[in-house]
CSV table of C-alpha atoms in Angstrom, one decimal:
chain,number,residue,atom,x,y,z
A,26,MET,CA,-3.0,-18.8,-16.2
A,27,ALA,CA,-0.2,-20.5,-18.1
A,28,SER,CA,-1.5,-19.2,-21.4
A,29,VAL,CA,-0.9,-15.6,-20.4
A,30,ASN,CA,1.6,-13.8,-22.7
A,31,LEU,CA,3.8,-12.4,-20.1
A,32,GLY,CA,6.3,-11.0,-22.6
A,33,SER,CA,3.7,-8.7,-24.1
A,34,LEU,CA,2.6,-7.5,-20.7
A,35,VAL,CA,6.0,-6.5,-19.4
A,36,GLN,CA,7.6,-5.6,-22.8
A,37,SER,CA,9.9,-2.6,-22.4
A,38,TYR,CA,8.7,-2.2,-18.8
A,39,SER,CA,11.9,-1.6,-16.9
A,40,ILE,CA,12.9,0.6,-14.0
A,41,PHE,CA,16.2,1.2,-15.7
A,42,ASN,CA,15.4,2.1,-19.3
A,43,GLN,CA,12.1,3.8,-19.6
A,44,ALA,CA,11.3,7.5,-19.3
A,45,SER,CA,8.8,8.4,-16.5
A,46,ARG,CA,5.3,9.2,-17.6
A,47,THR,CA,4.1,11.8,-15.1
A,48,ASN,CA,0.5,11.7,-16.1
A,49,SER,CA,0.3,7.9,-15.8
A,50,PRO,CA,-1.4,6.2,-12.8
A,51,LEU,CA,1.5,3.8,-12.8
A,52,PRO,CA,5.3,4.3,-12.6
A,53,ARG,CA,7.4,3.6,-15.7
A,54,SER,CA,10.8,4.4,-14.3
A,55,PHE,CA,12.8,4.3,-11.2
A,56,PRO,CA,16.3,5.6,-12.0
A,57,PHE,CA,18.2,3.2,-9.8
A,58,ASN,CA,19.7,-0.1,-10.6
A,59,PRO,CA,19.8,-2.2,-7.4
A,60,LEU,CA,22.4,-4.5,-8.9
A,61,LYS,CA,25.0,-1.7,-9.2
A,62,ASN,CA,27.4,-1.1,-6.4
A,63,ILE,CA,26.3,1.9,-4.3
A,64,SER,CA,27.5,3.1,-1.0
A,65,SER,CA,24.6,2.9,1.4
A,66,SER,CA,24.5,2.3,5.1
A,67,THR,CA,22.2,-0.4,6.4
A,68,PRO,CA,19.0,1.3,7.5
A,69,LYS,CA,18.0,1.3,11.1
A,70,ARG,CA,15.4,-1.2,12.2
A,71,ARG,CA,11.9,0.2,13.1
A,72,SER,CA,8.9,-1.5,14.5
A,73,PHE,CA,5.2,-1.3,14.2
A,74,THR,CA,2.8,-4.0,15.3
A,75,SER,CA,-0.8,-4.9,14.6
A,76,LEU,CA,-3.9,-2.7,15.1
A,77,PRO,CA,-7.0,-4.0,16.8
A,78,SER,CA,-6.9,-0.8,18.8
A,79,ILE,CA,-4.7,1.7,17.0
A,80,SER,CA,-2.7,2.5,20.1
A,81,SER,CA,-1.2,-1.0,20.0
A,82,VAL,CA,0.1,-0.4,16.5
A,83,LEU,CA,3.3,1.4,17.6
A,84,THR,CA,6.2,0.0,19.6
A,85,LYS,CA,9.6,1.3,18.7
A,86,GLU,CA,8.4,3.3,15.7
A,87,ASP,CA,7.5,6.5,17.6
A,88,ALA,CA,10.9,6.6,19.3
A,89,VAL,CA,12.7,6.3,16.0
A,90,MET,CA,10.6,9.0,14.5
A,91,GLU,CA,11.6,11.3,17.3
A,92,GLU,CA,15.2,10.3,16.8
A,93,ASP,CA,15.1,11.2,13.1
A,94,GLN,CA,13.1,14.4,13.6
A,95,ASP,CA,14.5,17.4,11.6
A,96,PRO,CA,15.4,20.0,14.3
A,97,GLN,CA,14.2,22.7,12.0
A,98,LEU,CA,10.7,21.2,11.8
A,99,PRO,CA,8.0,21.4,14.4
A,100,SER,CA,8.0,18.4,16.8
A,101,PHE,CA,5.8,15.6,15.4
A,102,ASP,CA,4.4,12.9,17.5
A,103,PHE,CA,4.0,10.0,15.0
A,104,LYS,CA,2.4,7.7,17.5
A,105,SER,CA,-0.4,10.2,18.4
A,106,PHE,CA,-0.9,11.0,14.7
A,107,MET,CA,-1.4,7.3,13.8
A,108,VAL,CA,-3.6,6.6,16.8
A,109,GLN,CA,-5.8,9.6,16.0
A,110,LYS,CA,-6.1,9.0,12.3
A,111,GLY,CA,-6.4,5.2,12.6
A,112,ASN,CA,-9.2,5.5,15.2
A,113,ALA,CA,-11.0,8.0,13.0
A,114,VAL,CA,-10.7,5.6,10.0
A,115,ASN,CA,-11.9,2.6,12.1
A,116,GLN,CA,-14.9,4.5,13.3
A,117,ALA,CA,-15.8,5.6,9.8
A,118,LEU,CA,-15.5,2.1,8.5
A,119,ASP,CA,-17.6,0.7,11.3
A,120,SER,CA,-20.3,3.3,10.5
A,121,ALA,CA,-20.1,2.7,6.7
A,122,VAL,CA,-20.6,-1.0,6.8
A,123,PRO,CA,-23.1,-1.8,9.6
A,124,LEU,CA,-24.3,-5.3,10.5
A,125,ARG,CA,-27.6,-5.6,8.6
A,126,ASP,CA,-29.5,-8.0,6.3
A,127,PRO,CA,-28.3,-10.2,4.7
A,128,VAL,CA,-26.5,-10.7,8.0
A,129,LYS,CA,-24.0,-13.3,6.8
A,130,ILE,CA,-22.4,-11.3,4.1
A,131,HIS,CA,-22.2,-8.2,6.2
A,132,GLU,CA,-20.6,-10.3,9.0
A,133,ALA,CA,-18.0,-11.6,6.6
A,134,MET,CA,-17.3,-8.1,5.2
A,135,ARG,CA,-16.9,-6.6,8.7
A,136,TYR,CA,-14.8,-9.6,9.9
A,137,SER,CA,-12.0,-8.7,7.5
A,138,LEU,CA,-12.6,-5.0,7.3
A,139,LEU,CA,-12.4,-4.4,11.0
A,140,ALA,CA,-9.8,-7.1,11.8
A,141,GLY,CA,-7.1,-4.5,12.4
A,142,GLY,CA,-4.3,-3.6,10.1
A,143,LYS,CA,-2.1,-0.5,9.9
A,144,ARG,CA,-4.5,1.6,7.8
A,145,VAL,CA,-1.6,2.9,5.8
A,146,ARG,CA,-3.6,3.6,2.7
A,147,PRO,CA,-6.4,5.6,4.3
A,148,ILE,CA,-4.0,7.5,6.4
A,149,LEU,CA,-1.9,8.4,3.4
A,150,CYS,CA,-5.1,9.7,1.7
A,151,LEU,CA,-6.0,11.9,4.7
A,152,ALA,CA,-2.4,13.2,5.0
A,153,ALA,CA,-2.3,14.1,1.3
A,154,CYS,CA,-5.6,15.9,1.6
A,155,ASP,CA,-4.3,17.9,4.5
A,156,LEU,CA,-1.1,18.7,2.7
A,157,VAL,CA,-2.9,20.5,-0.1
A,158,GLY,CA,-5.2,22.4,2.2
A,159,GLY,CA,-8.2,20.1,2.4
A,160,LYS,CA,-10.3,19.0,5.4
A,161,GLU,CA,-10.3,15.5,6.7
A,162,SER,CA,-14.0,15.1,6.1
A,163,MET,CA,-13.4,15.7,2.3
A,164,ALA,CA,-11.2,12.6,2.0
A,165,MET,CA,-12.6,10.3,4.7
A,166,PRO,CA,-15.1,8.5,2.3
A,167,ALA,CA,-12.2,7.9,-0.1
A,168,ALA,CA,-10.0,6.8,2.7
A,169,CYS,CA,-12.6,4.2,3.7
A,170,ALA,CA,-13.1,3.1,0.1
A,171,LEU,CA,-9.3,2.5,-0.2
A,172,GLU,CA,-9.4,0.3,2.9
A,173,MET,CA,-12.4,-1.6,1.6
A,174,ILE,CA,-10.6,-2.3,-1.7
A,175,HIS,CA,-7.4,-3.3,0.1
A,176,THR,CA,-9.4,-5.7,2.3
A,177,MET,CA,-11.2,-7.1,-0.7
A,178,SER,CA,-7.8,-7.8,-2.3
A,179,LEU,CA,-6.6,-9.6,0.9
A,180,VAL,CA,-9.8,-11.7,1.1
A,181,HIS,CA,-9.5,-12.8,-2.5
A,182,ASP,CA,-5.7,-13.2,-2.3
A,183,ASP,CA,-6.0,-15.7,0.6
A,184,LEU,CA,-8.4,-18.0,-1.3
A,185,PRO,CA,-7.3,-21.5,-2.2
A,186,CYS,CA,-7.3,-20.6,-5.9
A,187,MET,CA,-4.9,-17.7,-5.2
A,188,ASP,CA,-2.3,-17.8,-2.4
A,189,ASN,CA,-4.2,-20.4,-0.3
A,190,ASP,CA,-3.5,-18.8,3.1
A,191,ASP,CA,-5.0,-19.7,6.4
A,192,LEU,CA,-3.8,-16.6,8.4
A,193,ARG,CA,-4.3,-12.9,8.0
A,194,ARG,CA,-3.7,-10.2,10.6
A,195,GLY,CA,-3.2,-12.9,13.2
A,196,LYS,CA,-6.7,-14.4,12.6
A,197,PRO,CA,-8.1,-17.2,10.4
A,198,THR,CA,-8.6,-16.0,6.9
A,199,ASN,CA,-12.1,-15.1,5.7
A,200,HIS,CA,-12.8,-18.2,3.7
A,201,LYS,CA,-11.7,-20.4,6.7
A,202,VAL,CA,-14.4,-18.8,8.8
A,203,TYR,CA,-17.2,-18.2,6.3
A,204,GLY,CA,-16.4,-20.5,3.4
A,205,GLU,CA,-15.0,-19.8,0.0
A,206,ASP,CA,-18.3,-18.8,-1.5
A,207,ILE,CA,-19.1,-16.2,1.1
A,208,ALA,CA,-15.5,-14.9,1.1
A,209,VAL,CA,-15.7,-14.3,-2.7
A,210,LEU,CA,-19.0,-12.5,-2.3
A,211,ALA,CA,-17.8,-10.4,0.7
A,212,GLY,CA,-14.9,-9.2,-1.4
A,213,ASP,CA,-17.1,-8.4,-4.3
A,214,ALA,CA,-19.5,-6.5,-2.1
A,215,LEU,CA,-16.6,-4.5,-0.5
A,216,LEU,CA,-15.4,-3.6,-4.0
A,217,ALA,CA,-18.8,-2.5,-5.2
A,218,PHE,CA,-19.6,-0.5,-2.1
A,219,SER,CA,-16.3,1.3,-2.1
A,220,PHE,CA,-17.3,3.3,-5.2
A,221,GLU,CA,-20.8,3.8,-4.0
A,222,HIS,CA,-19.4,5.2,-0.7
A,223,ILE,CA,-17.2,7.8,-2.5
A,224,ALA,CA,-20.0,8.9,-4.8
A,225,VAL,CA,-22.7,9.2,-2.1
A,226,SER,CA,-20.8,10.1,1.0
A,227,THR,CA,-18.2,12.7,-0.1
A,228,VAL,CA,-19.3,16.2,0.9
A,229,GLY,CA,-17.7,19.6,0.4
A,230,VAL,CA,-15.9,18.6,-2.8
A,231,ALA,CA,-16.8,19.7,-6.4
A,232,PRO,CA,-18.5,16.9,-8.4
A,233,ASP,CA,-15.8,17.0,-11.1
A,234,ARG,CA,-13.1,16.2,-8.5
A,235,ILE,CA,-15.2,13.3,-7.1
A,236,VAL,CA,-15.6,11.9,-10.6
A,237,ARG,CA,-11.8,12.3,-11.2
A,238,ALA,CA,-11.0,10.6,-8.0
A,239,ILE,CA,-13.3,7.7,-8.8
A,240,GLY,CA,-11.6,7.3,-12.2
A,241,GLU,CA,-8.2,7.2,-10.6
A,242,LEU,CA,-9.3,4.6,-8.1
A,243,ALA,CA,-10.9,2.4,-10.7
A,244,LYS,CA,-7.8,2.5,-12.9
A,245,SER,CA,-5.6,1.5,-10.0
A,246,ILE,CA,-7.3,-1.8,-9.4
A,247,GLY,CA,-8.2,-2.9,-13.0
A,248,THR,CA,-6.1,-4.2,-15.8
A,249,GLU,CA,-3.8,-1.2,-15.5
A,250,GLY,CA,-3.3,-1.8,-11.8
A,251,LEU,CA,-3.9,-4.5,-9.2
A,252,ALA,CA,-5.6,-7.0,-11.5
A,253,ALA,CA,-2.7,-6.8,-14.0
A,254,GLY,CA,-0.2,-7.3,-11.2
A,255,GLN,CA,-2.1,-10.3,-9.8
A,256,VAL,CA,-2.4,-12.1,-13.2
A,257,VAL,CA,1.3,-11.7,-14.0
A,258,ASP,CA,2.3,-12.7,-10.5
A,259,LYS,CA,0.2,-15.9,-10.6
A,260,SER,CA,1.5,-16.7,-14.1
A,261,SER,CA,5.1,-16.2,-13.0
A,262,GLU,CA,5.2,-18.8,-10.2
A,263,GLY,CA,7.9,-21.4,-10.9
A,264,LEU,CA,9.4,-19.5,-13.8
A,265,THR,CA,13.2,-19.4,-13.9
A,266,ASP,CA,13.9,-16.6,-16.3
A,267,VAL,CA,12.1,-13.7,-14.5
A,268,GLY,CA,14.2,-10.5,-14.4
A,269,LEU,CA,13.9,-7.3,-12.4
A,270,ASP,CA,11.8,-5.5,-15.0
A,271,HIS,CA,9.3,-8.3,-14.9
A,272,LEU,CA,9.3,-8.3,-11.1
A,273,GLU,CA,8.8,-4.5,-11.0
A,274,PHE,CA,5.8,-4.8,-13.3
A,275,ILE,CA,4.2,-7.2,-10.8
A,276,HIS,CA,4.8,-5.1,-7.8
A,277,VAL,CA,4.1,-1.7,-9.3
A,278,HIS,CA,0.7,-3.0,-10.4
A,279,LYS,CA,-0.2,-5.4,-7.6
A,280,THR,CA,0.9,-3.2,-4.6
A,281,ALA,CA,2.1,0.2,-5.6
A,282,ALA,CA,-0.9,1.2,-7.7
A,283,LEU,CA,-3.3,1.3,-4.8
A,284,LEU,CA,-0.9,3.2,-2.5
A,285,GLU,CA,-0.4,5.7,-5.3
A,286,ALA,CA,-4.1,6.1,-5.6
A,287,ALA,CA,-4.4,6.7,-1.9
A,288,VAL,CA,-2.1,9.8,-2.1
A,289,VAL,CA,-3.5,11.0,-5.4
A,290,LEU,CA,-7.1,10.8,-4.2
A,291,GLY,CA,-6.3,12.7,-1.1
A,292,ALA,CA,-4.7,15.5,-3.2
A,293,ILE,CA,-7.5,15.7,-5.7
A,294,LEU,CA,-10.3,15.7,-3.1
A,295,GLY,CA,-8.4,18.2,-1.0
A,296,GLY,CA,-8.3,20.7,-3.9
A,297,GLY,CA,-4.7,20.3,-4.9
A,298,ARG,CA,-3.4,22.0,-8.0
A,299,ASP,CA,-2.6,19.7,-10.9
A,300,ALA,CA,1.2,20.3,-10.5
A,301,ASP,CA,1.0,19.3,-6.8
A,302,VAL,CA,-1.1,16.2,-7.6
A,303,GLU,CA,1.5,15.0,-10.1
A,304,LYS,CA,4.4,15.7,-7.7
A,305,LEU,CA,2.6,13.7,-5.0
A,306,ARG,CA,1.9,11.0,-7.6
A,307,LYS,CA,5.6,10.5,-8.1
A,308,PHE,CA,6.2,10.5,-4.3
A,309,ALA,CA,3.6,7.8,-4.0
A,310,ARG,CA,5.0,5.7,-6.8
A,311,ASN,CA,8.3,5.4,-4.9
A,312,ILE,CA,6.7,4.5,-1.6
A,313,GLY,CA,4.3,2.1,-3.3
A,314,LEU,CA,7.2,0.1,-4.7
A,315,LEU,CA,9.1,0.6,-1.5
A,316,PHE,CA,6.2,-1.1,0.4
A,317,GLN,CA,6.5,-4.2,-1.6
A,318,VAL,CA,10.3,-4.4,-1.6
A,319,VAL,CA,10.1,-4.3,2.2
A,320,ASP,CA,7.3,-6.9,2.2
A,321,ASP,CA,9.5,-9.2,0.2
A,322,ILE,CA,12.3,-8.7,2.8
A,323,LEU,CA,10.1,-9.3,5.7
A,324,ASP,CA,8.7,-12.5,4.2
A,325,VAL,CA,12.1,-14.2,4.5
A,326,THR,CA,13.4,-12.5,7.7
A,327,LYS,CA,10.4,-12.6,10.0
A,328,SER,CA,8.2,-15.3,11.6
A,329,SER,CA,4.5,-15.8,11.1
A,330,LYS,CA,3.8,-14.6,14.6
A,331,GLU,CA,5.7,-11.4,13.9
A,332,LEU,CA,4.0,-10.8,10.6
A,333,GLY,CA,0.5,-11.8,11.6
A,334,LYS,CA,0.4,-13.9,8.4
A,335,THR,CA,2.1,-17.0,7.1
A,336,ALA,CA,5.8,-16.3,6.6
A,337,GLY,CA,7.9,-17.8,3.9
A,338,LYS,CA,4.9,-18.3,1.5
A,339,ASP,CA,6.8,-16.8,-1.4
A,340,LEU,CA,9.6,-19.5,-1.1
A,341,VAL,CA,7.1,-22.3,-0.8
A,342,VAL,CA,5.4,-21.4,-4.2
A,343,ASP,CA,8.7,-20.4,-5.7
A,344,LYS,CA,7.7,-16.8,-6.3
A,345,VAL,CA,10.2,-14.3,-7.7
A,346,THR,CA,11.0,-11.6,-5.1
A,347,TYR,CA,13.6,-8.9,-4.7
A,348,PRO,CA,15.7,-10.9,-2.2
A,349,LYS,CA,15.6,-13.9,-4.5
A,350,LEU,CA,16.9,-11.9,-7.4
A,351,MET,CA,19.4,-9.6,-5.7
A,352,GLY,CA,19.8,-10.8,-2.1
A,353,ILE,CA,18.8,-9.2,1.2
A,354,ASN,CA,21.5,-6.5,1.3
A,355,LYS,CA,20.8,-5.1,-2.2
A,356,SER,CA,17.1,-5.2,-1.6
A,357,LYS,CA,17.6,-3.1,1.5
A,358,GLU,CA,19.8,-0.6,-0.5
A,359,PHE,CA,17.0,-0.4,-3.2
A,360,ALA,CA,14.5,0.3,-0.4
A,361,GLU,CA,16.6,3.0,1.0
A,362,LYS,CA,17.0,4.6,-2.4
A,363,LEU,CA,13.3,4.6,-3.1
A,364,LYS,CA,12.6,6.2,0.3
A,365,SER,CA,15.2,8.9,-0.3
A,366,ASP,CA,13.8,9.7,-3.8
A,367,ALA,CA,10.3,9.9,-2.3
A,368,LEU,CA,11.3,12.3,0.4
A,369,GLU,CA,13.0,14.6,-2.1
A,370,LEU,CA,9.6,15.0,-3.9
A,371,LEU,CA,8.1,16.5,-0.8
A,372,GLN,CA,10.4,19.5,-0.9
A,373,GLY,CA,8.6,22.7,-1.7
A,374,PHE,CA,5.5,21.7,0.3
A,375,ASP,CA,4.7,23.2,3.6
A,376,PRO,CA,7.2,21.6,6.0
A,377,GLU,CA,4.8,21.2,8.9
A,378,LYS,CA,2.0,19.7,6.7
A,379,SER,CA,4.4,17.4,4.9
A,380,THR,CA,5.8,15.9,8.1
A,381,PRO,CA,3.1,13.1,8.3
A,382,LEU,CA,4.0,12.0,4.8
A,383,ILE,CA,7.7,12.0,5.6
A,384,ALA,CA,7.0,10.0,8.8
A,385,LEU,CA,4.8,7.5,6.8
A,386,ALA,CA,7.5,7.0,4.2
A,387,ASN,CA,10.0,6.3,7.0
A,388,TYR,CA,7.5,3.8,8.5
A,389,ILE,CA,7.0,2.0,5.2
A,390,ALA,CA,10.7,1.7,4.8
A,391,TYR,CA,11.5,0.4,8.3
A,392,ARG,CA,8.3,-1.4,9.4
A,393,GLN,CA,8.7,-4.8,11.0
A,394,ASN,CA,5.4,-6.4,9.9
């Protein structure tokens, strides 16, 4: 990894200087410099726990959502929404990846895929589909595919050659249970099957929209997405001259790209107009980076028990993070700005149908694990 030319990868890639490319799958600009002095109150704490049964996912979160509810909008029960959508996703995942021959690899796939988790990406996909007038069934295969890919990234991320982690979602990591060889193959199988599942199982959607969705998803995890972020992240460990533009490149590609794809796929498959798809793309870009900024903060402020994974790993391997570069308070201000910018982009959509995305943006901003 040391031979990677990081300079060429992140050249001119800055949240401060570049103009935004609206038709790009990845963000090129966030017009906020977190190192500048801004007046921003410290955000309220919110809480969301793990998800073996989706009803256990929410603790204080639903109460805070009610507290922040816009009085001009219809009442929205965030907890019920997450329970309903999360359980629907879990059932669909269980059906999509049954235990069959070869048993060992399917066991390993199901072990991580059905281990819980907040299902943020598939729920974002379903909410975006609904927002543009689509039915849940139109986006459910894509929602499952997103969770399969996310799970693959976690299985591979935990391997000794990557982050070398022993704990994920409160359980031993896949390679600790099945061995490194099976963990690699289980991740590969989940990745391959994700695309097959969209192509074969999506119904009620025009073929050109399915092809377009598959293209968006592929781009989000290749060398313009997750893979690019991973290679620069690994190559940056221990470096002392990493700046904010470099860090943004890592997080936008490694984390935000798949969250962006989740919203964009839902909008495409739901029949959204091009203008609406692009507006939702920008919304997702902000919450995608927001997700990782919050992740960086939680890594240094929460325990392994609270997170369900090993806390403080970034410090151990000397990874560059937002708190490391700008401190906890400025990182929180940056997160608050990203959330505010995201919510502004939902103006103009149906207020009732946009409420789930507003609630999800708030959750991403204030989650506790």
